[in-house]
PDB file of C-alpha atoms in Angstrom:
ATOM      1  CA  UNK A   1     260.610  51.283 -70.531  1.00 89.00           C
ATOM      2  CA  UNK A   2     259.236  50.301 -74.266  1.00 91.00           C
ATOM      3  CA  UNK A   3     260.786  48.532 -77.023  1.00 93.00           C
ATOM      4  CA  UNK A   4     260.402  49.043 -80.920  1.00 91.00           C
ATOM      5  CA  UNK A   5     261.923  46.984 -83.261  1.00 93.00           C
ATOM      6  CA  UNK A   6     261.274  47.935 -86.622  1.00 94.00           C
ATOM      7  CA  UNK A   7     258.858  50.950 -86.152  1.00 94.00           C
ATOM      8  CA  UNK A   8     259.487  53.559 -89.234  1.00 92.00           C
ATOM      9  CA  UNK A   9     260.114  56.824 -87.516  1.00 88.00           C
ATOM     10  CA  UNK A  10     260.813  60.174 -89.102  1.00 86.00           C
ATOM     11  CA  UNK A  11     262.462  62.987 -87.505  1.00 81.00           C
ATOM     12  CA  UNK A  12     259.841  66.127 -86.273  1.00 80.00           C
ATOM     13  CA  UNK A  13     263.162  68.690 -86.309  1.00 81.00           C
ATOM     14  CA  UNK A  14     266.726  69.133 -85.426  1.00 80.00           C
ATOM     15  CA  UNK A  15     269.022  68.113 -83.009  1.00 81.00           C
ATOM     16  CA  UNK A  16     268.306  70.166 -79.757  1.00 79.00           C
ATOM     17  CA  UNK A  17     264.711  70.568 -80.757  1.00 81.00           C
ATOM     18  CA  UNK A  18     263.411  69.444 -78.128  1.00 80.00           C
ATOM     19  CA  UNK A  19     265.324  71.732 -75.613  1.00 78.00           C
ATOM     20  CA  UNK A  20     265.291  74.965 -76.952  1.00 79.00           C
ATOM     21  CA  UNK A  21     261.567  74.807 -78.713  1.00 80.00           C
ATOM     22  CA  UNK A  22     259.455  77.963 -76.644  1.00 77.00           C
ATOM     23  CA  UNK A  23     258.080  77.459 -73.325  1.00 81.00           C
ATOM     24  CA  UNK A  24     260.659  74.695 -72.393  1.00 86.00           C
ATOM     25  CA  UNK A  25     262.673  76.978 -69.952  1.00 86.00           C
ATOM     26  CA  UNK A  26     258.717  78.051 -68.437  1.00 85.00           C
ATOM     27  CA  UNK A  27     258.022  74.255 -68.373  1.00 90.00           C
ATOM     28  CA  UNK A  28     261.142  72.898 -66.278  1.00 91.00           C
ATOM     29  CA  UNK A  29     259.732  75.753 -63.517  1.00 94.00           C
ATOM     30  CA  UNK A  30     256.358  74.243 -63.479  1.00 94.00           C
ATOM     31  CA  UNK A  31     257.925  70.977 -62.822  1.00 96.00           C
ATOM     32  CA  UNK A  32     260.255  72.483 -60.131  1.00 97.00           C
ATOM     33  CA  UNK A  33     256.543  74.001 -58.784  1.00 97.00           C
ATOM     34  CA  UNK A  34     255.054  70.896 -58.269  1.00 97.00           C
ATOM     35  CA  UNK A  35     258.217  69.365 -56.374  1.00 98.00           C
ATOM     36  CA  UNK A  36     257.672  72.183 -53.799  1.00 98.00           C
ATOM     37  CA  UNK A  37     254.281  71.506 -53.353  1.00 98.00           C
ATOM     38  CA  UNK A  38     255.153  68.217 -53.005  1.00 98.00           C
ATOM     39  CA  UNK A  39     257.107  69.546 -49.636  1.00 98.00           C
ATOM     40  CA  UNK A  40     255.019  71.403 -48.684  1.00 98.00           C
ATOM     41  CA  UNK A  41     252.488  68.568 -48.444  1.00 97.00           C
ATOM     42  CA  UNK A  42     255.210  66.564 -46.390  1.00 97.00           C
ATOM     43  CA  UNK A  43     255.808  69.663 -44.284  1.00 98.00           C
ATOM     44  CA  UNK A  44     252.269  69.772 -43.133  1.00 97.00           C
ATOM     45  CA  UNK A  45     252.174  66.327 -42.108  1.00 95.00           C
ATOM     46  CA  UNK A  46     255.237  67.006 -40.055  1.00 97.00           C
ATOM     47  CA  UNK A  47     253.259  69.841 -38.443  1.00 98.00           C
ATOM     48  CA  UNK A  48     249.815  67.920 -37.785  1.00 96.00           C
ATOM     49  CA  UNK A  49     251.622  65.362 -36.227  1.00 95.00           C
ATOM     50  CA  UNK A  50     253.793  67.741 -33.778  1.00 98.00           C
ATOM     51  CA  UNK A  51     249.870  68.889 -33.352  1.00 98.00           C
ATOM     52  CA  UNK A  52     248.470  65.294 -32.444  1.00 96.00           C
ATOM     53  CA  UNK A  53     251.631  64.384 -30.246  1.00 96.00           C
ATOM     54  CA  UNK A  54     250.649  68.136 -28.168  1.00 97.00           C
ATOM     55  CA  UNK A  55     246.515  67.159 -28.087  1.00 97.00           C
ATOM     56  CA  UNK A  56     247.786  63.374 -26.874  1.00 97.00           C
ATOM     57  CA  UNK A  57     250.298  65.225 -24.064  1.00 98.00           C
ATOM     58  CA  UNK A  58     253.428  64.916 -25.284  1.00 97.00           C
ATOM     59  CA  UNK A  59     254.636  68.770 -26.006  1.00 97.00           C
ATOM     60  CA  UNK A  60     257.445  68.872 -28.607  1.00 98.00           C
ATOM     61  CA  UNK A  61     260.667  69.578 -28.076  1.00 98.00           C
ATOM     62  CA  UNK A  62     263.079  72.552 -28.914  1.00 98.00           C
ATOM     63  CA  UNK A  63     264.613  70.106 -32.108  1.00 98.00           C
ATOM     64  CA  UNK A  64     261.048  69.466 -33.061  1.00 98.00           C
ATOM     65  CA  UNK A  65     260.244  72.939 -32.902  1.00 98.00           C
ATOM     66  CA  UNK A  66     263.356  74.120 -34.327  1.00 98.00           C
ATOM     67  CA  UNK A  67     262.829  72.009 -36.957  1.00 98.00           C
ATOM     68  CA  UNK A  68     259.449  73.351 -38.164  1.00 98.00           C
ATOM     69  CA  UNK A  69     260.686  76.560 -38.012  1.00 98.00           C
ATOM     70  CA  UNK A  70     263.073  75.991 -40.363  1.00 98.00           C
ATOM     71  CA  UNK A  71     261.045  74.143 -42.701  1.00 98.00           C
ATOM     72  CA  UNK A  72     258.376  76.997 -42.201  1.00 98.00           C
ATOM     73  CA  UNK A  73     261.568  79.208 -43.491  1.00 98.00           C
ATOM     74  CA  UNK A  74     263.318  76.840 -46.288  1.00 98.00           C
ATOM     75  CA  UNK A  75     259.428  76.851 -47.925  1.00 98.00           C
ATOM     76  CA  UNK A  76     258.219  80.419 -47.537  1.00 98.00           C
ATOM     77  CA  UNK A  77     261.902  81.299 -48.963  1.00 98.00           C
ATOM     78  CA  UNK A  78     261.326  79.041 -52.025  1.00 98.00           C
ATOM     79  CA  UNK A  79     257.964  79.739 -52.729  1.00 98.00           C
ATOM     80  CA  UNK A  80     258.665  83.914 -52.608  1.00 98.00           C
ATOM     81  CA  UNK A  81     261.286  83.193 -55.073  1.00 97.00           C
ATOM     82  CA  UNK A  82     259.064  81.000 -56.992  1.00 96.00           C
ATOM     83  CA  UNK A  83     256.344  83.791 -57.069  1.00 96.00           C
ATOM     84  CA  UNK A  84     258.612  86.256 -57.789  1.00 95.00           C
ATOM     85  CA  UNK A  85     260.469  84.435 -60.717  1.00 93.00           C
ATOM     86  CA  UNK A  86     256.728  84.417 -61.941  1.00 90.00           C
ATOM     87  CA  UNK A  87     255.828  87.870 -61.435  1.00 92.00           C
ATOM     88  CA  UNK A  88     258.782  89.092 -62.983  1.00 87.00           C
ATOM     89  CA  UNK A  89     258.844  86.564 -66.190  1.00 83.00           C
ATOM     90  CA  UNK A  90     255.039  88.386 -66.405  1.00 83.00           C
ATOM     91  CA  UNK A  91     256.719  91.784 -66.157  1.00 83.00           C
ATOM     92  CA  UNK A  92     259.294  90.996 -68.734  1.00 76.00           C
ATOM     93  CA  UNK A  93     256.747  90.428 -71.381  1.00 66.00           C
ATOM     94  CA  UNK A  94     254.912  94.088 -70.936  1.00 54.00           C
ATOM     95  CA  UNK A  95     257.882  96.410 -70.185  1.00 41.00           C
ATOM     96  CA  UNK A  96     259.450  97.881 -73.195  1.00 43.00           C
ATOM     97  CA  UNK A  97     263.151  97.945 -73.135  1.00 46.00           C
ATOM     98  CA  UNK A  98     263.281 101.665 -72.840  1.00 46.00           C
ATOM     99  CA  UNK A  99     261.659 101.872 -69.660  1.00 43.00           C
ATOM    100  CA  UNK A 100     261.941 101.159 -66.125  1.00 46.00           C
ATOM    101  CA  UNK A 101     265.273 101.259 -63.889  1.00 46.00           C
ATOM    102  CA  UNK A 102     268.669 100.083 -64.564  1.00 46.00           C
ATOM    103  CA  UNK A 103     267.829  97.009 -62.233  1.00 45.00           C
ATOM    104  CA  UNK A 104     264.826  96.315 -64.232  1.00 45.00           C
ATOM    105  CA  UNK A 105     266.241  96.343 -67.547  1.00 43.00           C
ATOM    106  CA  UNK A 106     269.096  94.310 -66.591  1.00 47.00           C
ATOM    107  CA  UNK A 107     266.787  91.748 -64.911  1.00 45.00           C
ATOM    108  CA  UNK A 108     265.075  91.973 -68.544  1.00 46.00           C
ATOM    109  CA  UNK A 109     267.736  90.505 -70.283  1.00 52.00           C
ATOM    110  CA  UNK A 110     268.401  87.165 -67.965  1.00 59.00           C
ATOM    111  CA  UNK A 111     267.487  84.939 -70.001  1.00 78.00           C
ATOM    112  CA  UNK A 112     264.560  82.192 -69.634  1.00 85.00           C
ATOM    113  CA  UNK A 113     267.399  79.415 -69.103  1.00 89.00           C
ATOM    114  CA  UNK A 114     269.180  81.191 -65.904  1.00 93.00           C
ATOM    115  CA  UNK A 115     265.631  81.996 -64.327  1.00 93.00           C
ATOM    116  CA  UNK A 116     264.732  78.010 -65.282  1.00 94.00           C
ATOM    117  CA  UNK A 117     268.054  76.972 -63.455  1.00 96.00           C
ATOM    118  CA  UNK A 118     267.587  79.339 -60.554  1.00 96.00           C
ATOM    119  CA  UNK A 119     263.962  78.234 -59.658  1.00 97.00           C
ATOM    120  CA  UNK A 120     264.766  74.489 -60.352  1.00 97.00           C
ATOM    121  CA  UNK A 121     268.121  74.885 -58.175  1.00 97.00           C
ATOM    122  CA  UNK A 122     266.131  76.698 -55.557  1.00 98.00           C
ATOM    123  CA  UNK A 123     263.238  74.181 -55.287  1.00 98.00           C
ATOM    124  CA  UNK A 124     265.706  71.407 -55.441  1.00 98.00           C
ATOM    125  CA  UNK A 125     267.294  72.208 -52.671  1.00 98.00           C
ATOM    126  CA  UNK A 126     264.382  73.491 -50.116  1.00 98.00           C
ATOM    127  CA  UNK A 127     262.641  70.275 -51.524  1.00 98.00           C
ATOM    128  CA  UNK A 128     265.799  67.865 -50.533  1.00 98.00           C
ATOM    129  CA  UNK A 129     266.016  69.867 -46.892  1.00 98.00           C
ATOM    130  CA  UNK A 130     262.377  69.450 -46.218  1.00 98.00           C
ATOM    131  CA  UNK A 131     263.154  65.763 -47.029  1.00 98.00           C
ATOM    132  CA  UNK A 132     265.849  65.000 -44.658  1.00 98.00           C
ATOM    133  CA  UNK A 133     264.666  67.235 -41.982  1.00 98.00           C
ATOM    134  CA  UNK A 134     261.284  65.516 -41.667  1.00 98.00           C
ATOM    135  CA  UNK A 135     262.857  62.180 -42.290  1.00 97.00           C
ATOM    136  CA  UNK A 136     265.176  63.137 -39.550  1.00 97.00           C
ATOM    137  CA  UNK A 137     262.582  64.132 -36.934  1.00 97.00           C
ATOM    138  CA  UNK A 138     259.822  61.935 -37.887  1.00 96.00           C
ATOM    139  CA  UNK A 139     262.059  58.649 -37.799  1.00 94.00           C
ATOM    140  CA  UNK A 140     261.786  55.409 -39.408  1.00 96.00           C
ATOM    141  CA  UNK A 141     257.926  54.551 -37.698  1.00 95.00           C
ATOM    142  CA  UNK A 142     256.019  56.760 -40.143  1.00 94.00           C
ATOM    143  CA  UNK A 143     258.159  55.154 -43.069  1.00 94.00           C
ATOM    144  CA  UNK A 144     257.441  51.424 -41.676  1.00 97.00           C
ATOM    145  CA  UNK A 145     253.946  51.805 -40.656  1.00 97.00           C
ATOM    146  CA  UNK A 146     251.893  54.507 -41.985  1.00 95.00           C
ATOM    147  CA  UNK A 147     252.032  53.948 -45.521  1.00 96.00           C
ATOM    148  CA  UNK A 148     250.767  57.234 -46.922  1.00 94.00           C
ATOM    149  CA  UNK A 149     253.544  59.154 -45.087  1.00 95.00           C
ATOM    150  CA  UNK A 150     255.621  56.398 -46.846  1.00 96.00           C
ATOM    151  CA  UNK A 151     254.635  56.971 -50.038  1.00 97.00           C
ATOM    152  CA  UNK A 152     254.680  60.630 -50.108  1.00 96.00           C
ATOM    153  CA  UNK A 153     258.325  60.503 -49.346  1.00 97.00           C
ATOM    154  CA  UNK A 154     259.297  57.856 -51.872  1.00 97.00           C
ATOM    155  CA  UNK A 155     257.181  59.908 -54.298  1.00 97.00           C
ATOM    156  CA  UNK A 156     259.186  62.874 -53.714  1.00 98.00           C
ATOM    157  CA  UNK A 157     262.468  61.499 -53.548  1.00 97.00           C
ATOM    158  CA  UNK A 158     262.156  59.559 -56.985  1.00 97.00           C
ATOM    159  CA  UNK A 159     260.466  62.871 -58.667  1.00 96.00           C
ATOM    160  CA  UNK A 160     262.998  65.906 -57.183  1.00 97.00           C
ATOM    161  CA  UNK A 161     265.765  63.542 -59.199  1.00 95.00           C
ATOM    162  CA  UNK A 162     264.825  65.267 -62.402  1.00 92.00           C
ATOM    163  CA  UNK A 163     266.763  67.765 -60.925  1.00 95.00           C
ATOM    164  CA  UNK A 164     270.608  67.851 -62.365  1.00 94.00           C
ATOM    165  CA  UNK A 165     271.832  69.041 -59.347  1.00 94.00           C
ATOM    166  CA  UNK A 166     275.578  69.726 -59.857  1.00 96.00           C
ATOM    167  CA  UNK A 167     275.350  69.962 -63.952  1.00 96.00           C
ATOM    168  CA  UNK A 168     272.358  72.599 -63.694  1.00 95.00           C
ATOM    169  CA  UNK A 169     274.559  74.636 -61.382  1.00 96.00           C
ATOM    170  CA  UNK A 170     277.671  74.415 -63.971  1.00 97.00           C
ATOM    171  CA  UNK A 171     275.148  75.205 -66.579  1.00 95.00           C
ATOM    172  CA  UNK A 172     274.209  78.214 -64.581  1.00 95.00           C
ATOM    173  CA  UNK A 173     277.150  79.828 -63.650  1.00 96.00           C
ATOM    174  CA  UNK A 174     278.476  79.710 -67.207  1.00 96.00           C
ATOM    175  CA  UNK A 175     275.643  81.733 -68.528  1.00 95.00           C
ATOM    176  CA  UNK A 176     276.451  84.019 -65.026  1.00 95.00           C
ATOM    177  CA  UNK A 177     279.957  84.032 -66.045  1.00 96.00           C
ATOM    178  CA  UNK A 178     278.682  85.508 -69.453  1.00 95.00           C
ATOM    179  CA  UNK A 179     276.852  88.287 -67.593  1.00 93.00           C
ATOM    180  CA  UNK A 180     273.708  86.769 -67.116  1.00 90.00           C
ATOM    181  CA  UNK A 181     272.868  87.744 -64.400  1.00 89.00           C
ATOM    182  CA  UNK A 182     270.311  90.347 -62.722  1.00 83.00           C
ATOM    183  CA  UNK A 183     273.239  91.030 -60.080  1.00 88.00           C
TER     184      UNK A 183
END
């Protein structure tokens, strides 16, 4: 936190500027990007270490297993939505309104603020799964004693909360509710 006391300030623009000036929507995906790759960094350690417990002897278990499989699935889910947000924001930009199918002309009008909540949402949640199912596997060693594990999961934790969970979601479905949406 910083404090100013008696700093002149002037206003740059309106009220609201600041979340509706262009590329903000684009931005609040690129966040949501790097919390996934944040998981998927913490995934991978979960993996190497199933590895180095099989090269030590000690084979893992169906819940260990199970568990990596559904991480492998939460992530590749979330990052082909991710990539396909992204492909079709591109698409958006270069197909003229008269063209393409029904489908792709009503995906053409979402707007950048339902695709922003969707990806956000999406990542959120695959981000906060990959959290508690490693944290649930792994146990509370990694967290006490190997402090780059540690971190990684702290770091993660604090940063996914720029997510508005519940409020995003409300924010969402009333721009559904208005008919945006590519369903």
């Amino acid at each position: 936190p910083v404090r100013f006391d008696r700093v002149p300030a002037e206003p740059l623009q309106g009220t609201n500027w600041y979340y509706s000036r262009p590329g903000f929507a684009w931005g609040g995906m690129g966040v949501a990007a790097c919390w996934l790759g944040g998981a998927v960094g913490i995934a991978r350690d979960y993996r190497d270490s199933l590895r180095a417990g099989r090269l030590s002897g000690r084979e893992p278990d169906q819940v260990a297993l199970a568990s990596l499989g559904e991480l492998d699935r939460t992530l590749a889910s979330a990052l082909q939505y991710l990539a396909g947000t992204a492909e079709g924001i591109d698409r958006r930009g270069q197909m003229p309104a008269d063209q393409g199918s029904s489908h792709q002309r009503d995906a053409a009008r979402v707007s950048p603020w339902s695709d922003a909540l969707r990806v956000r949402g999406t990542c959120a949640a695959a981000v906060e799964r990959v959290l508690t199912v490693v944290g649930s596997n792994r146990g509370p060693g990694p967290l006490a004693f190997d402090r780059t594990y540690a971190k990684r999961m702290a770091d993660l934790a604090l940063y996914v909360r720029q997510h508005h969970g519940m409020r995003d979601d409300a924010q969402l479905g009333s721009l559904t509710l208005k008919g945006d949406a590519s369903w």
